[in-house]
Short mmCIF file of C-alpha atoms in Angstrom, two decimals:
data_model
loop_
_atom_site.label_atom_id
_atom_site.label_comp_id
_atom_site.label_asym_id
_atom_site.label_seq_id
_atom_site.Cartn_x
_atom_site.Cartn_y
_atom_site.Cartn_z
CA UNK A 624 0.00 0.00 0.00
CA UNK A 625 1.16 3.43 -0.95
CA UNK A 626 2.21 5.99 1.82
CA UNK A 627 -0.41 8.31 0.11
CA UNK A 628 -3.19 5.60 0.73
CA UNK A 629 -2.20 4.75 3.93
CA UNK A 630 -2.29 8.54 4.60
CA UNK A 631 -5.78 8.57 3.33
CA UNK A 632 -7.08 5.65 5.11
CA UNK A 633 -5.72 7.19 8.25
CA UNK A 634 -7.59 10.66 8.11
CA UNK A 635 -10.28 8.72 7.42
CA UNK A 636 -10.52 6.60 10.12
CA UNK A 637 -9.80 9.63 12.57
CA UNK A 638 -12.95 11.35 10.61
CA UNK A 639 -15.19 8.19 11.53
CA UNK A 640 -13.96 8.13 15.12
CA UNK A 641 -14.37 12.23 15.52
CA UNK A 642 -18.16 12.01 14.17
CA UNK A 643 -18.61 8.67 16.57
CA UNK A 644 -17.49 10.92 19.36
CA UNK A 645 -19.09 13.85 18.34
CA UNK A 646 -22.31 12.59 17.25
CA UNK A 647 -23.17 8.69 18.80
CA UNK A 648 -26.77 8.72 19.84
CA UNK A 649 -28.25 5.45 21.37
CA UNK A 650 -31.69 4.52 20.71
CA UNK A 651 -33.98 5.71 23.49
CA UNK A 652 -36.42 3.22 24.86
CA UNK A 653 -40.17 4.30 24.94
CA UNK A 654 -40.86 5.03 28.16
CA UNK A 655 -37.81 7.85 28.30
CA UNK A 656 -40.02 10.03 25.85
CA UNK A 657 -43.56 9.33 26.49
CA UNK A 658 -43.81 12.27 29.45
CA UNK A 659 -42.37 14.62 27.18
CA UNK A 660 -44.22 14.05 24.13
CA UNK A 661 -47.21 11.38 25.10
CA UNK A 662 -48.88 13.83 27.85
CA UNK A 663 -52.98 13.45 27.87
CA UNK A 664 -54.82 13.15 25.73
CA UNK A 665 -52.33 11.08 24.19
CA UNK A 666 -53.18 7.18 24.56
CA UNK A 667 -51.85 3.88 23.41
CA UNK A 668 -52.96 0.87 22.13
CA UNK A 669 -52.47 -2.06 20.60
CA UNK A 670 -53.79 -3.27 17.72
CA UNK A 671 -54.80 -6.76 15.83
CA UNK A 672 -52.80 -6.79 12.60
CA UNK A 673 -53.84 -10.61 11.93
CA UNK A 674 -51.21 -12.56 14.11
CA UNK A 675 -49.62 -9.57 15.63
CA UNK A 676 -50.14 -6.55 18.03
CA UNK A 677 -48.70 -3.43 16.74
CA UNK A 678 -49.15 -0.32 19.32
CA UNK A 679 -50.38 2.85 18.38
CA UNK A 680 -49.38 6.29 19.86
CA UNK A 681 -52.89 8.32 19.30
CA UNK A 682 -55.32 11.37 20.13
CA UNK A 683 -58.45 11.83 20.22
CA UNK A 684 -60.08 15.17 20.69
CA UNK A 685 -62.66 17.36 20.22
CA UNK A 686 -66.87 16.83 20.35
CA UNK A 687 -67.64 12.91 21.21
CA UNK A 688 -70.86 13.26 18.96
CA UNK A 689 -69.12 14.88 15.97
CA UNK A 690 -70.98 12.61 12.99
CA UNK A 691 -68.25 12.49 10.69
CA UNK A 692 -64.75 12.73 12.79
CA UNK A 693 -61.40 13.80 10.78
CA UNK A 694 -58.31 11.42 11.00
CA UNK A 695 -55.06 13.18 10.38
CA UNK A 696 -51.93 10.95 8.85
CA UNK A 697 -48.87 12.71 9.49
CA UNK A 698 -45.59 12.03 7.07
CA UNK A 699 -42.18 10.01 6.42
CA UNK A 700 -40.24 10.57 9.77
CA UNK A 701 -42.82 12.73 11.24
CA UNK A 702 -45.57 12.13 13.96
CA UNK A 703 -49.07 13.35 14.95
CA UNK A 704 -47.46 16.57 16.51
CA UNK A 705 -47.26 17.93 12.96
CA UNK A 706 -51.07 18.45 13.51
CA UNK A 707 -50.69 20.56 16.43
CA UNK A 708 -51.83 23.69 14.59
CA UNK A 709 -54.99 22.15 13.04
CA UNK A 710 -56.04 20.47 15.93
CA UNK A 711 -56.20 23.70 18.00
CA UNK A 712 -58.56 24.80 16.00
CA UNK A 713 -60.69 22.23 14.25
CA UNK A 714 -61.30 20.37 17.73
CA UNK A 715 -63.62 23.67 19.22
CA UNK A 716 -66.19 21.96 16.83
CA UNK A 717 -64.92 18.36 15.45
CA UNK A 718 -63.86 15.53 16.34
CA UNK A 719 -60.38 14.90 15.56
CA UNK A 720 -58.23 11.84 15.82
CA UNK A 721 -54.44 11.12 14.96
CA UNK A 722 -52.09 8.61 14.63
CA UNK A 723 -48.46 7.68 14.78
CA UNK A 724 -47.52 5.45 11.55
CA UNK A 725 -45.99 2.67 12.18
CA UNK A 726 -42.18 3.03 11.93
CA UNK A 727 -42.85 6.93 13.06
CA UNK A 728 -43.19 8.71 15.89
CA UNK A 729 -44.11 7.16 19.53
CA UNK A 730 -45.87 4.16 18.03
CA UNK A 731 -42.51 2.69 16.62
CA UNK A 732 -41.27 0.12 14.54
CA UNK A 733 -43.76 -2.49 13.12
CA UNK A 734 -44.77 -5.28 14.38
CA UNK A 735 -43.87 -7.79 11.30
CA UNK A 736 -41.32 -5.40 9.93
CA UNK A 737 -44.12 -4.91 6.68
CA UNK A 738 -43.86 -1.34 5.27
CA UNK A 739 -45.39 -1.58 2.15
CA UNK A 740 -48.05 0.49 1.42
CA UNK A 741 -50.85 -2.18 1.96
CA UNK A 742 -49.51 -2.38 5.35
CA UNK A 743 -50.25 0.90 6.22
CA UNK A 744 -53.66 0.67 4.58
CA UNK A 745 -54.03 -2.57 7.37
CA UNK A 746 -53.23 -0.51 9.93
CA UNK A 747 -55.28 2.50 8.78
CA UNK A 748 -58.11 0.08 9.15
CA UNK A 749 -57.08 -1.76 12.11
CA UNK A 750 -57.32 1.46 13.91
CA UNK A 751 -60.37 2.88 12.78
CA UNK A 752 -62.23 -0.39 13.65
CA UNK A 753 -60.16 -0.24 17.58
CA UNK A 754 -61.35 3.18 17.73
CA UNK A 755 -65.15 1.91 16.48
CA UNK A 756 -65.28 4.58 13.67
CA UNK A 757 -67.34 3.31 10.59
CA UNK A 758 -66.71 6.54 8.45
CA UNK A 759 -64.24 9.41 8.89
CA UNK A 760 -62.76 12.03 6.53
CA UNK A 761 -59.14 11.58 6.08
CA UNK A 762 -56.10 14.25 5.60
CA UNK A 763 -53.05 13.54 5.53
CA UNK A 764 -49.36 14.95 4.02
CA UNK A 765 -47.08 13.05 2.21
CA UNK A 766 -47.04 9.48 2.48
CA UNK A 767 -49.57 10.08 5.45
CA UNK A 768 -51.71 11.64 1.91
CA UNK A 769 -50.73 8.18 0.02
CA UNK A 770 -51.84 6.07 2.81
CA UNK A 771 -55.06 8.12 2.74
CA UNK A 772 -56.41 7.95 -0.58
CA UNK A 773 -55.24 4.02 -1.04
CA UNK A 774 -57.44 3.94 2.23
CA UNK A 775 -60.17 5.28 0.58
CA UNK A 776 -59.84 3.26 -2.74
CA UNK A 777 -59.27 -0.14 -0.58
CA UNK A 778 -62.18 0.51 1.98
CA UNK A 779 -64.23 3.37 0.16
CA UNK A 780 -67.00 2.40 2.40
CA UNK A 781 -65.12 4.10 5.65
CA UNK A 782 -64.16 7.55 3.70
CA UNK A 783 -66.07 10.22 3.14
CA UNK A 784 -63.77 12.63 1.76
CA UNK A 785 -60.16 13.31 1.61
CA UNK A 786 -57.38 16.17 2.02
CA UNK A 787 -54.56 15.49 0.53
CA UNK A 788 -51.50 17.76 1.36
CA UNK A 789 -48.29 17.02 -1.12
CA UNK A 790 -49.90 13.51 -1.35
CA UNK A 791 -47.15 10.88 -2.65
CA UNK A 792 -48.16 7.69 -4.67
CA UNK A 793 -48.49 8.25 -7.87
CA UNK A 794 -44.99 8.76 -9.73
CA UNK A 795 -42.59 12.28 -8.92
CA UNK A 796 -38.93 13.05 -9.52
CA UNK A 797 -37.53 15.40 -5.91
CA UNK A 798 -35.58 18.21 -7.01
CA UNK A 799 -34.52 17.84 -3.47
CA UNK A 800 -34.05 15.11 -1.20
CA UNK A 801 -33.62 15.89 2.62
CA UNK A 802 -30.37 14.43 3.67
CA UNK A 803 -31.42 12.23 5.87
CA UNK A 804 -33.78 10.34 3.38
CA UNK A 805 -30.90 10.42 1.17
CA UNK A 806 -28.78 9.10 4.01
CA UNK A 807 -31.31 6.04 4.39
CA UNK A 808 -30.92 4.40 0.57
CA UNK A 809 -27.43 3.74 0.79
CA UNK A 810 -26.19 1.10 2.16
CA UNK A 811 -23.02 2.42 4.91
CA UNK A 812 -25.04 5.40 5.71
CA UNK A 813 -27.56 3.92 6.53
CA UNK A 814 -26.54 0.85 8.68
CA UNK A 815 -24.25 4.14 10.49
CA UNK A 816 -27.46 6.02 11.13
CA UNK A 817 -28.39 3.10 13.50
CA UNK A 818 -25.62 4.60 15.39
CA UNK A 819 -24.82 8.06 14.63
CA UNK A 820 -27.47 10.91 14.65
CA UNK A 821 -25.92 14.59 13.83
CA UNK A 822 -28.66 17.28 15.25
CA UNK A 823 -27.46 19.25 12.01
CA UNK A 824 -28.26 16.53 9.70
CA UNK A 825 -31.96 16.38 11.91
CA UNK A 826 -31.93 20.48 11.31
CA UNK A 827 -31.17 20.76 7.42
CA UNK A 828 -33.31 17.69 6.89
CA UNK A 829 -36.62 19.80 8.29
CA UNK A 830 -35.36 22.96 6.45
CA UNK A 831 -35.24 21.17 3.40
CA UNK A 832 -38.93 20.45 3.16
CA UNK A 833 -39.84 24.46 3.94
CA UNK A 834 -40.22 27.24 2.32
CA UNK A 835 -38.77 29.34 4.28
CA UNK A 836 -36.29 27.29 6.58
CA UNK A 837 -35.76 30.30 9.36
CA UNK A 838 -39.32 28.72 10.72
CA UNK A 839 -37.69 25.46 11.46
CA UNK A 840 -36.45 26.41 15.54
CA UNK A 841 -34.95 24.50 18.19
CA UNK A 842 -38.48 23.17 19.99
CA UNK A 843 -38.92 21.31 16.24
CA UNK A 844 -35.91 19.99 15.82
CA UNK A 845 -35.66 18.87 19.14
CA UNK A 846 -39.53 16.63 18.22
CA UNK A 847 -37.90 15.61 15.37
CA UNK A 848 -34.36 14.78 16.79
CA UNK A 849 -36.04 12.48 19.56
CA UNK A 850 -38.68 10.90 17.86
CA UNK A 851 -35.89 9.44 15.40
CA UNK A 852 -34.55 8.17 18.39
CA UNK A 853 -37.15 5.94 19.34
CA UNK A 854 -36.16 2.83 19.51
CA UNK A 855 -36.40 0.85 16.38
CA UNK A 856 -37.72 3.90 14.27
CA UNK A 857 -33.86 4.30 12.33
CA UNK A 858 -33.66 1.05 11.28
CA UNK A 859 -37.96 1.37 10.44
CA UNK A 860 -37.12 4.48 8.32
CA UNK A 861 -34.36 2.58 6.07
CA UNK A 862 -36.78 -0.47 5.81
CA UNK A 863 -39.03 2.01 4.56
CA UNK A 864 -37.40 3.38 2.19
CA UNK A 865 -36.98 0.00 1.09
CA UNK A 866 -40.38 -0.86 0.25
CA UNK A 867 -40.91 2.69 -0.80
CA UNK A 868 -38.32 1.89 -3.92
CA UNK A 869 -39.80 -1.45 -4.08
CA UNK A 870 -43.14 -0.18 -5.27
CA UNK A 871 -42.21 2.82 -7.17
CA UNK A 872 -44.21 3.30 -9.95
CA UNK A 873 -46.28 0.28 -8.93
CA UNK A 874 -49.14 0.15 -11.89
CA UNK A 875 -51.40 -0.36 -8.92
CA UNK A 876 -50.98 3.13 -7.61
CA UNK A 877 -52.58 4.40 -11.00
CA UNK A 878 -55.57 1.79 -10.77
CA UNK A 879 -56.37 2.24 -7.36
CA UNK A 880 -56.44 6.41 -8.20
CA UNK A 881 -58.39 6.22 -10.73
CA UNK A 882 -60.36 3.42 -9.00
CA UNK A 883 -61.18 6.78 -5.90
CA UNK A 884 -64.74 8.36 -6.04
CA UNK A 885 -64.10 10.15 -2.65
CA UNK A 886 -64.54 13.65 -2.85
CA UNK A 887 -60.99 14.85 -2.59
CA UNK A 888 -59.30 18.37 -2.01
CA UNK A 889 -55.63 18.47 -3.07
CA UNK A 890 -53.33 20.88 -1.10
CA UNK A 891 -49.85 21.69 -2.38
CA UNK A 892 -46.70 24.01 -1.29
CA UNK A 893 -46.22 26.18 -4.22
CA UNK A 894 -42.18 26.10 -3.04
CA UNK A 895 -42.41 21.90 -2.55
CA UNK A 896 -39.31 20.90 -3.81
CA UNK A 897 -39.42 17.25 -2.19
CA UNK A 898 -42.55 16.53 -4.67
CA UNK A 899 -42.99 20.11 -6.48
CA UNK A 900 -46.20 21.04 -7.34
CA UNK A 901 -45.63 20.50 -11.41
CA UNK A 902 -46.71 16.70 -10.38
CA UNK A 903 -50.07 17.48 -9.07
CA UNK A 904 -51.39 18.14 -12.55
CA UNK A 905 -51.45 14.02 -12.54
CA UNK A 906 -53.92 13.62 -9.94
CA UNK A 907 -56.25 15.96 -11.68
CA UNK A 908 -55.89 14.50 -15.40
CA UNK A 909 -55.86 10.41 -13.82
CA UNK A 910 -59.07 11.37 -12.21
CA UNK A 911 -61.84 8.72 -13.33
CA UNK A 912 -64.34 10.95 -15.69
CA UNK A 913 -67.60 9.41 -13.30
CA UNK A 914 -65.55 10.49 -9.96
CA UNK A 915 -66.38 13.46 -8.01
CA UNK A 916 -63.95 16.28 -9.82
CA UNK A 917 -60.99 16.35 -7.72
CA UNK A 918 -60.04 20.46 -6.91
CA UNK A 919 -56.42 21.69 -6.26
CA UNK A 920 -55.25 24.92 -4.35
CA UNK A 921 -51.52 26.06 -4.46
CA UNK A 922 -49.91 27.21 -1.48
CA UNK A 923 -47.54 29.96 -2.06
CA UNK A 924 -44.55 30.66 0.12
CA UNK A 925 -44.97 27.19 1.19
CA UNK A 926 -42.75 23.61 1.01
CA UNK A 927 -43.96 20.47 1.51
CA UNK A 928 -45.55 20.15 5.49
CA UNK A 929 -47.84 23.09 4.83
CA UNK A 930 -49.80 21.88 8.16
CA UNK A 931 -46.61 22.40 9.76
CA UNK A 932 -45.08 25.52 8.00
CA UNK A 933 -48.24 27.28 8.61
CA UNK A 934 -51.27 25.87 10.32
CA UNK A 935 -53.42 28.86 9.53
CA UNK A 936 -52.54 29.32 5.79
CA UNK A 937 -53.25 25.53 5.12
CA UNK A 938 -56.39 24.64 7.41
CA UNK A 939 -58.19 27.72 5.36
CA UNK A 940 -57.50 26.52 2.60
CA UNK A 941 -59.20 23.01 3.58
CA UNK A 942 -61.61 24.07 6.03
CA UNK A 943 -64.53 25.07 3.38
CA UNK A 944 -64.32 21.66 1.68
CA UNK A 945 -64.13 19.82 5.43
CA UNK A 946 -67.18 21.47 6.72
CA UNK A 947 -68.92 20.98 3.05
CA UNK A 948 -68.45 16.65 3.53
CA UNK A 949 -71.24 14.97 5.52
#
């Protein structure tokens, strides 16, 4: 070996061990985060998922006798918090439940390590009939949008309408990808993400999907920070993104769209550069012609978590269509 190379190799390996040192972070068992971020009303529970029990971090607030309560689906490698905003205001008249996905948030890794999309869809399901609701509308952002609308097109019967925020499913090119989803499909990054966590990497991630990244501030990078933490949720997040490549561009994704006659609002952050607004066109042209018409509103000065950029902005943009569904 070459002095040069073994030169190399050396500054290397002091590189690895300064970024050990400066940034190990052990995954954090459950109960070490639940009084910080599962105070009332959150719950837990645990739900049938055929042979298995998968729990569920969850709240459930507002009006009991609310006829048609909204369920909230946060996104990749966020958790019902994103809601926060929303919640404060839509639960002084409706019922409003959310969820931690599985592999996200409080409620962990799953159960039998499935996250394909019909997983979700299972669980989606499985909690809805735990909770006893027969019919809810649905919004969710991202892949908490996806797992919405296949929802809806697998069990139509239980949705009455849908808000989709920066919805993912059918096929987009990022002009962006947050680091640490980038981190997560290759291989020696990933497996040293089970280990390593830089609160930078955590920071620039968030910024990534706003508009405006000065609104990204300590208190959320600290949610998101811990909640990645969770024990299991690392390794859940690269599994993931596994199954997320696996059915890219799935033919099933278009079927199943085109399959929806749920009333459905699109929402989308005119400055999304994780899935940019130039894709949404799709889910207006793939809509069946017999379908409800399907209406999008642009977001400007917005990314891709407008519920979490700006709670105010986004809920009045969706609030006329949620009051309008019965």
């Amino acid at each position: 070996m070459s002095a040069w190379l073994i030169r190399l190799v050396g500054v290397l390996l002091l590189a690895l061990a300064a970024s050990v040192a400066a940034f190990k972070a052990l995954d954090r068992p459950l109960e070490s985060l639940v009084h910080r971020w599962a105070p009332p009303p959150s719950q837990f529970s645990e739900l049938r998922l055929g042979s298995e029990r998968q729990l569920a971090h969850w709240r459930d607030e507002g009006p009991r006798e609310d006829a048609l309560p909204i369920l909230l689906l946060h996104g990749t490698s966020d958790s019902l918090h994103t809601w926060d905003g929303w919640v404060a205001e839509l639960a002084k008249t409706r019922r409003v439940l959310r969820v931690d996905l599985p592999g996200f948030g409080l409620t962990g890794p799953a159960a039998d390590g499935d996250y394909r999309m019909a997983a979700y869809v299972r669980f989606v399901k499985a909690f809805l009939d735990d909770r006893g609701l027969q019919r809810v509308l649905i919004a969710g952002n991202s892949l908490g949008g996806e797992t919405a609308w296949m929802t809806a097109a697998t069990h139509p019967e239980r949705v009455a309408g849908l808000v989709l925020l920066d919805p993912a499913g059918l096929p987009f090119e990022p002009d962006v990808l947050p680091l640490g989803f980038a981190a997560s499909r290759f291989g020696p990054t990933a497996w040293l993400s089970r280990f390593l966590l830089p609160r930078p990497l955590v920071r620039h991630s968030v910024e990534q999907v706003f508009a405006r990244p000065e609104r990204v501030n300590n208190a959320l990078v600290d949610r998101f920070f811990e909640m990645a933490l969770r024990e299991g949720n690392r390794e859940a997040l690269g599994r993931r993104v596994t199954a997320l490549m696996s059915e890219r561009g799935a033919p099933f994704y278009v079927e199943a769209w085109r399959s929806l006659r749920t009333p459905t609002l699109l929402i989308w952050g005119e400055q999304d550069r994780l899935i940019p607004p130039r894709y949404a066109q799709q889910y207006l042209d793939l809509r069946a012609p017999d379908a409800p018409a399907a209406t999008l509103k642009i977001l400007p000065g917005l990314g891709h978590v407008p519920q979490l950029e700006d709670p105010q902005a986004s809920l009045a943009a969706a609030r006329p269509f949620i009051d309008a569904i019965r």
